[in-house]
PDB file of C-alpha atoms in Angstrom:
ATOM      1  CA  UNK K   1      17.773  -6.849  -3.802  1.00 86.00           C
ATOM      2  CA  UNK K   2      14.526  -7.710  -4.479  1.00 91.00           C
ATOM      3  CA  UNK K   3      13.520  -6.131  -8.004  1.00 93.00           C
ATOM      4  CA  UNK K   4      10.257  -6.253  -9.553  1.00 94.00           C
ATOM      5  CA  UNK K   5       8.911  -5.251 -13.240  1.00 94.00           C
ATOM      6  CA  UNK K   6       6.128  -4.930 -13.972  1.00 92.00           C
ATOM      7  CA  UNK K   7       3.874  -3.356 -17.359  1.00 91.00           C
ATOM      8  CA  UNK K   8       0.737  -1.080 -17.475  1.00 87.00           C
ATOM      9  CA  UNK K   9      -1.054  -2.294 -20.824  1.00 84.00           C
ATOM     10  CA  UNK K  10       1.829  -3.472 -22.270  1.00 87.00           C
ATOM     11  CA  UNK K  11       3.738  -6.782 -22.047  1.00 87.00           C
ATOM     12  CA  UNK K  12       7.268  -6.677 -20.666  1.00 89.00           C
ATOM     13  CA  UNK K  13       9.448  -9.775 -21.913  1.00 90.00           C
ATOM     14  CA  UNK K  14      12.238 -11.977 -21.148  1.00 93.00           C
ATOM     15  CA  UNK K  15      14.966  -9.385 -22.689  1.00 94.00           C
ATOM     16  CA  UNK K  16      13.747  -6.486 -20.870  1.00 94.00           C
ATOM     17  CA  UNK K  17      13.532  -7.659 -17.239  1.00 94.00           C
ATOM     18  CA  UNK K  18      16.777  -9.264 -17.824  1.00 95.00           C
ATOM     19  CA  UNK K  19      17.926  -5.758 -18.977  1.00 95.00           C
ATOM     20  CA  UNK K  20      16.678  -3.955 -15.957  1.00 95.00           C
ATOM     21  CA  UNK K  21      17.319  -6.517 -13.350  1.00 95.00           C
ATOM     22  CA  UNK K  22      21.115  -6.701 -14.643  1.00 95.00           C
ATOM     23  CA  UNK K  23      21.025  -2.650 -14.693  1.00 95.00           C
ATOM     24  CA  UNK K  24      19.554  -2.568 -11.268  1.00 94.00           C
ATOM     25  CA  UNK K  25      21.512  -4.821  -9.693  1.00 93.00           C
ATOM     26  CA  UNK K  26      25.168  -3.249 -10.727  1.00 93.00           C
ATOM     27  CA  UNK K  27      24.279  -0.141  -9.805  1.00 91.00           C
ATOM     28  CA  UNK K  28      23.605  -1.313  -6.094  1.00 89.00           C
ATOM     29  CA  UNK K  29      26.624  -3.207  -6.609  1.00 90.00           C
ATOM     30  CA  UNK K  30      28.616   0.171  -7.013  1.00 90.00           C
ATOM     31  CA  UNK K  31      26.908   2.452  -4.765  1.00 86.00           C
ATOM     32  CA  UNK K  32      24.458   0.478  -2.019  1.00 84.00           C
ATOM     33  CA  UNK K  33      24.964  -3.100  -1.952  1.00 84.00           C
ATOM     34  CA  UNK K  34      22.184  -3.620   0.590  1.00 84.00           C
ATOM     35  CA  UNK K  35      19.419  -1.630  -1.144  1.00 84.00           C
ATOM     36  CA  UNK K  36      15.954  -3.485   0.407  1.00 86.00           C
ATOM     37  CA  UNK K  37      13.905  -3.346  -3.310  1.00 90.00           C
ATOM     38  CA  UNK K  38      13.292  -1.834  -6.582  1.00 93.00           C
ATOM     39  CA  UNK K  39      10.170  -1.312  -8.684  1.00 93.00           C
ATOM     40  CA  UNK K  40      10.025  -0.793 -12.277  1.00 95.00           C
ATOM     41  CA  UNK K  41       6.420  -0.205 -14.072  1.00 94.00           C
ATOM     42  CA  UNK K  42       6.438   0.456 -18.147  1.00 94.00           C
ATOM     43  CA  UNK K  43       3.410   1.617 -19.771  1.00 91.00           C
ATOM     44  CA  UNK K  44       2.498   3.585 -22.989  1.00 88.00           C
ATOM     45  CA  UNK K  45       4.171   6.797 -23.449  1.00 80.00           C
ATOM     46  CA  UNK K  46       2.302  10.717 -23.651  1.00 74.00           C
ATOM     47  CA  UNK K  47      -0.740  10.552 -25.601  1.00 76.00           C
ATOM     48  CA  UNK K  48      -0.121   6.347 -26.729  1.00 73.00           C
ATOM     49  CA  UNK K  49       3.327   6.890 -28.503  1.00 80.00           C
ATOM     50  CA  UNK K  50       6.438   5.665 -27.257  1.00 87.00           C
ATOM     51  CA  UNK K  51       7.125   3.911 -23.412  1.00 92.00           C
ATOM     52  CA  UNK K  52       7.242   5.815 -19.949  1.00 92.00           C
ATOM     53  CA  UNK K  53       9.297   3.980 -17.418  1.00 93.00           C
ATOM     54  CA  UNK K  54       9.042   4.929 -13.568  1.00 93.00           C
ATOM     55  CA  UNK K  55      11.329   3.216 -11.407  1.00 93.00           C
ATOM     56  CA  UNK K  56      11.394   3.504  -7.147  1.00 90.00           C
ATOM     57  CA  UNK K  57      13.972   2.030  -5.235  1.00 89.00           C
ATOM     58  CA  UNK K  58      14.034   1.836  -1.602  1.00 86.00           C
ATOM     59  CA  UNK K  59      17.674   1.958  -0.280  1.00 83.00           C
ATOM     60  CA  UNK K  60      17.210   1.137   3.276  1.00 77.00           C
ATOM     61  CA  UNK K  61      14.398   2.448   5.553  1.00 69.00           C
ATOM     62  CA  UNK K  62      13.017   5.904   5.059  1.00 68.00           C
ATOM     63  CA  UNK K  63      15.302   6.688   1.946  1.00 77.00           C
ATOM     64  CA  UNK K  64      13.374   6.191  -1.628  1.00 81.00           C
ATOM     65  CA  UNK K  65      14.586   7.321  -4.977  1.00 85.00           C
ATOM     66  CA  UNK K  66      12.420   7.595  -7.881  1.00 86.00           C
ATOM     67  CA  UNK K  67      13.221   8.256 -11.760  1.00 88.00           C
ATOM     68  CA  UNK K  68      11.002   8.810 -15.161  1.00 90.00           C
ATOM     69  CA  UNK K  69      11.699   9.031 -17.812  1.00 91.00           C
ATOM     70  CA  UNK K  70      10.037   8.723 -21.650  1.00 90.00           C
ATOM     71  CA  UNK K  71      10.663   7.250 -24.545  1.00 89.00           C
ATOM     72  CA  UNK K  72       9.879   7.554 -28.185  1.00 86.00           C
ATOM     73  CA  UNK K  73      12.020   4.534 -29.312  1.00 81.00           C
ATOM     74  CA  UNK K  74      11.746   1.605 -27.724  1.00 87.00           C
ATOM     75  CA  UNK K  75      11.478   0.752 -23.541  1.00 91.00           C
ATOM     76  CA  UNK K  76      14.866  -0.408 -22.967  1.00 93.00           C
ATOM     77  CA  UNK K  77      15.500   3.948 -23.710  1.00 92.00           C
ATOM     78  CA  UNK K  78      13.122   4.824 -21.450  1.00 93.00           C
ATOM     79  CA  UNK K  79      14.415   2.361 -18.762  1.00 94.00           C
ATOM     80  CA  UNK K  80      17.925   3.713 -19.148  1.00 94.00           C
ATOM     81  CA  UNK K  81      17.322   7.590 -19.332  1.00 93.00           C
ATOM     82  CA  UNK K  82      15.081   6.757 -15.081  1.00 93.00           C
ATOM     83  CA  UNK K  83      17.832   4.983 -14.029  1.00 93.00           C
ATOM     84  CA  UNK K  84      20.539   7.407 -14.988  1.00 92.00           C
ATOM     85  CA  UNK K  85      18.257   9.694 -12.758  1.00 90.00           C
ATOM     86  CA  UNK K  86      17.986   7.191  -9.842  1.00 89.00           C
ATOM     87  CA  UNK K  87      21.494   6.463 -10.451  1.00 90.00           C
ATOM     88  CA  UNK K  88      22.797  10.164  -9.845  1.00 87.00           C
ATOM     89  CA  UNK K  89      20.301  10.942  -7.079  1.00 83.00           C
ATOM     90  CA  UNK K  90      22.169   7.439  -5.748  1.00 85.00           C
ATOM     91  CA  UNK K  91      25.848   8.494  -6.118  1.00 85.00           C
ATOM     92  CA  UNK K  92      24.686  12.289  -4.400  1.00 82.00           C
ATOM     93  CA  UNK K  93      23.194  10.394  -1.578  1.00 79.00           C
ATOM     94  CA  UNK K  94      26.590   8.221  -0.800  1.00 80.00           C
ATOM     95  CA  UNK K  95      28.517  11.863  -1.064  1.00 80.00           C
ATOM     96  CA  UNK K  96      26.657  12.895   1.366  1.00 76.00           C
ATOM     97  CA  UNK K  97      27.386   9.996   3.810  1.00 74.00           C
ATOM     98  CA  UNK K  98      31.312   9.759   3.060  1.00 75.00           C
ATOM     99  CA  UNK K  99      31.511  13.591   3.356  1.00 70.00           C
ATOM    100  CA  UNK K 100      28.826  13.191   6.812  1.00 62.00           C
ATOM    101  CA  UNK K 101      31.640  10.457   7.982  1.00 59.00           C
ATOM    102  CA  UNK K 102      34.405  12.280   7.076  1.00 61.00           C
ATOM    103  CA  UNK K 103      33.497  15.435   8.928  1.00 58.00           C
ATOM    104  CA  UNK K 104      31.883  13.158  12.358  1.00 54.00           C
ATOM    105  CA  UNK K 105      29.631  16.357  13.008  1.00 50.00           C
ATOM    106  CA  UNK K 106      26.857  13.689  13.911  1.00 48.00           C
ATOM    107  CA  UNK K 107      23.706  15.661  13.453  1.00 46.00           C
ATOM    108  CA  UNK K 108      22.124  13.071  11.138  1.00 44.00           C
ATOM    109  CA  UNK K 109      21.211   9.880  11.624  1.00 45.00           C
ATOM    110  CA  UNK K 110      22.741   7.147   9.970  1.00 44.00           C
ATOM    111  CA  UNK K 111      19.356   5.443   9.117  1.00 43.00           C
ATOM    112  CA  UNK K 112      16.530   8.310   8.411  1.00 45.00           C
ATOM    113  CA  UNK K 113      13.035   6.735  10.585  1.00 45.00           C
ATOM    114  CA  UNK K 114      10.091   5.495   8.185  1.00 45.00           C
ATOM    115  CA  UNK K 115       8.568   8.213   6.585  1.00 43.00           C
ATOM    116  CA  UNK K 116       5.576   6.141   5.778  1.00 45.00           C
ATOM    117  CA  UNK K 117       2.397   7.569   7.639  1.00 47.00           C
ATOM    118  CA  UNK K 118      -1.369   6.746   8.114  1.00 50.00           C
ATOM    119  CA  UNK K 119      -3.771   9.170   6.421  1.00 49.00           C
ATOM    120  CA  UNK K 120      -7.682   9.934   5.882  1.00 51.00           C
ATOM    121  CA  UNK K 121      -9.065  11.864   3.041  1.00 52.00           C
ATOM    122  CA  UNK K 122     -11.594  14.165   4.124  1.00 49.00           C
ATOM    123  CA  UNK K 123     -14.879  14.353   1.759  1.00 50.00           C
ATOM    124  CA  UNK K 124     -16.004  17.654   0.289  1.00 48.00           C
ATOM    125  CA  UNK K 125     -18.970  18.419  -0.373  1.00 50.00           C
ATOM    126  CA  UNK K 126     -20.888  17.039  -3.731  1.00 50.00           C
ATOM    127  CA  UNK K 127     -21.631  20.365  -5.569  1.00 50.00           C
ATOM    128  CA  UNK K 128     -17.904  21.264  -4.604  1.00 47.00           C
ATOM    129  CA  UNK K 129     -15.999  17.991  -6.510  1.00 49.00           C
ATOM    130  CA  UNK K 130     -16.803  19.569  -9.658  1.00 52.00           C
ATOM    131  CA  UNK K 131     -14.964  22.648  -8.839  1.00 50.00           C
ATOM    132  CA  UNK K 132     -10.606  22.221  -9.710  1.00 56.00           C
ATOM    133  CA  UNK K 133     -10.334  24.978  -6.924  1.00 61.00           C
ATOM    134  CA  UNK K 134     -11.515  22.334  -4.002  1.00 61.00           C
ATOM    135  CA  UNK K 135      -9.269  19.693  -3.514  1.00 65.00           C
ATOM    136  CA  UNK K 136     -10.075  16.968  -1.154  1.00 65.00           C
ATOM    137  CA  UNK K 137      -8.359  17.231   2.025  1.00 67.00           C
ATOM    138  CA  UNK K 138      -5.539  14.886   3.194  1.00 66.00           C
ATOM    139  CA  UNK K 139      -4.470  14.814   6.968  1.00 63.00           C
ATOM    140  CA  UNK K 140      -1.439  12.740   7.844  1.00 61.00           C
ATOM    141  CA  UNK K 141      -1.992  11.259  11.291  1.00 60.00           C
ATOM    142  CA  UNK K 142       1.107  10.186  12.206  1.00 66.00           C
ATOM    143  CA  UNK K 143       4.251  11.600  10.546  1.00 70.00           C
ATOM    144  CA  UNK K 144       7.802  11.498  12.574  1.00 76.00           C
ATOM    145  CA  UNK K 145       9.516  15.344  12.313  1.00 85.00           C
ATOM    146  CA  UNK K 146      12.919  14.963  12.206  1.00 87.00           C
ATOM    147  CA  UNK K 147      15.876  16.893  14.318  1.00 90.00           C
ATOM    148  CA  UNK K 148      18.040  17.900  11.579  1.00 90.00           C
ATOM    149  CA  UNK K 149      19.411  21.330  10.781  1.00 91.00           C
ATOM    150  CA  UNK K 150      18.457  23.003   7.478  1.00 91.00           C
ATOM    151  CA  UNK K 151      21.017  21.572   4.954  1.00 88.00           C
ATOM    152  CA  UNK K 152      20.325  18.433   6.282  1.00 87.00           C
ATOM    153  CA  UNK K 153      16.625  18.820   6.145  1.00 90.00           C
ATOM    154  CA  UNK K 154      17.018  19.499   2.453  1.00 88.00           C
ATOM    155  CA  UNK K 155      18.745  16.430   1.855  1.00 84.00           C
ATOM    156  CA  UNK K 156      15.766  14.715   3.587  1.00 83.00           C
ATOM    157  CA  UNK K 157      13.484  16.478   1.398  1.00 83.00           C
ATOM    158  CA  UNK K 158      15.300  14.858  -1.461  1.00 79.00           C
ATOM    159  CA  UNK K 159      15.638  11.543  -0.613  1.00 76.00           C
ATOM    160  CA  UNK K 160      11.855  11.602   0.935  1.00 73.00           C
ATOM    161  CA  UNK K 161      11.079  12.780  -2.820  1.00 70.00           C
ATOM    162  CA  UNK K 162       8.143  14.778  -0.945  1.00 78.00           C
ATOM    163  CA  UNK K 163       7.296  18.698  -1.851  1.00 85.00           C
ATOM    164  CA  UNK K 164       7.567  20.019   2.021  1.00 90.00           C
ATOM    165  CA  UNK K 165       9.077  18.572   5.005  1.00 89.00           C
ATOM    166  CA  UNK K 166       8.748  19.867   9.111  1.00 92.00           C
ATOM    167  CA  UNK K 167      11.492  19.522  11.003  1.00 93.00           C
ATOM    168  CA  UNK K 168      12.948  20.799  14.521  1.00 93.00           C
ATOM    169  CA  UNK K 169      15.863  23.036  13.665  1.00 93.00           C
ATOM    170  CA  UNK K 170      18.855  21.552  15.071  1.00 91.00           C
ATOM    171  CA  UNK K 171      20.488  24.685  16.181  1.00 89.00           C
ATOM    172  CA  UNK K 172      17.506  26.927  17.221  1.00 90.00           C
ATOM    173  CA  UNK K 173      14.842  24.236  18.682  1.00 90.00           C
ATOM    174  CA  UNK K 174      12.156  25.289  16.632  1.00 92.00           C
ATOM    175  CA  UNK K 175      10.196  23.978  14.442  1.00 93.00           C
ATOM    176  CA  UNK K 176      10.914  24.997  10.519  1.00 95.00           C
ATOM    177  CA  UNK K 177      10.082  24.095   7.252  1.00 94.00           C
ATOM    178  CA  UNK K 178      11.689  23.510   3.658  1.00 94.00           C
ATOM    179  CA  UNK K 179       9.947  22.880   0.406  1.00 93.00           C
ATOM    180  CA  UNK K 180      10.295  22.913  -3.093  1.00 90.00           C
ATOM    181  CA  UNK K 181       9.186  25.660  -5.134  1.00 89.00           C
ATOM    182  CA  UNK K 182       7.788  25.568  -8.249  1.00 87.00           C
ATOM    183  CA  UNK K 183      10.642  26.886 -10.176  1.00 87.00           C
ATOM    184  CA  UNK K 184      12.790  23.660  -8.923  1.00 81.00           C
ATOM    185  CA  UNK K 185      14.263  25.759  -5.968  1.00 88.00           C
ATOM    186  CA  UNK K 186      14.375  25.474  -2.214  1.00 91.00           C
ATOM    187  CA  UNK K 187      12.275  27.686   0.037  1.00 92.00           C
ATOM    188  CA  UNK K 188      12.732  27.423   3.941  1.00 93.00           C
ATOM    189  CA  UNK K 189      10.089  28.864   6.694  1.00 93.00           C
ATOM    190  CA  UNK K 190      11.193  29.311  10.314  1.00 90.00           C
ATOM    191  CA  UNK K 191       8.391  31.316  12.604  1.00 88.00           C
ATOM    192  CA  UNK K 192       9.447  34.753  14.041  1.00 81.00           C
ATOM    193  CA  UNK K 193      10.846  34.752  17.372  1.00 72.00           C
ATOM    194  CA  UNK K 194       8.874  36.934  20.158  1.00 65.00           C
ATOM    195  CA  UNK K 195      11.795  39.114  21.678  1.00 59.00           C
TER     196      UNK K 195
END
């Protein structure tokens, strides 16, 4: 696994990439042995005090984790408390392929496609930037919508670590959509039929 550490305005030593590298690397040990990469930025904590550590591991292609976490000790505290979330977000993800192998229903691929996609970000208009109610505009160009039914678009969801995902419903052959709510939870859209 290729793991890289790196600090924003702050200097990241010998001890603490050996920390994190040695963290890292047991981890995918345990749960993913043939995890592609792992990123690990420090910088200076909420409002200059302490560290903030933001870690994002890609396990194989299409399936990213990512954990934060902050600090008002020392890094090596920060680094820890992300990769206990990575960590568990890790171990849910390998539940969910032992219990997907144990049950052979086969409606989920074994290796999700790359959810990378190409994107252009529409100008607004000058007067308009000033105004927090006009956000520029962001249209994905290419995006691959998965065939998945709805739990198993809601583990996407996760392991995309995206707010919305389209997907063809499995079962019903139309085209649905989960998200994440503001209060943490799950909503799901799928169109009215015509009778």
């Amino acid at each position: 696994m290729d793991i890289r550490v790196s600090g924003h305005q702050i200097e990241t030593g010998d001890a603490l990439k050996g920390h994190v590298e040695a963290r890292l690397t047991a981890m995918a040990d345990k749960y993913f042995p043939r995890t592609i990469s792992a990123n690990v930025t420090f910088g200076k904590g909420p409002h200059d005090h302490g560290f903030r550590c933001a870690i994002v591991v890609h396990v194989m292609q299409g399936v990213m984790l990512k954990g934060e976490a902050d600090s008002q000790g020392d890094a090596h505290a920060a680094f820890d408390e992300a990769a206990g979330h990575v960590e568990k977000q890790l171990r849910r993800h390998m539940d969910r392929l032992k219990d997907h192998h144990k049950h052979a229903n086969g409606d989920i691929p074994a290796a999700m496609p790359d959810s990378s996609a190409g994107y252009t970000v529409f100008k607004s208009d000058e007067d308009a930037e000033d105004l927090p109610d006009n956000p520029p505009i962001i249209a994905e160009m290419s995006v691959d919508i998965p065939d998945a039914s709805v739990s198993n678009a809601v583990w996407m969801l996760d392991l995309r670590n995206t707010n919305a995902l389209l997907f063809k419903n499995s079962d019903t052959g139309v085209y649905n959509m989960v998200y994440r709510r503001r209060d943490g939870s799950i909503g799901w859209v799928e169109p009215e039929r015509s009778v």
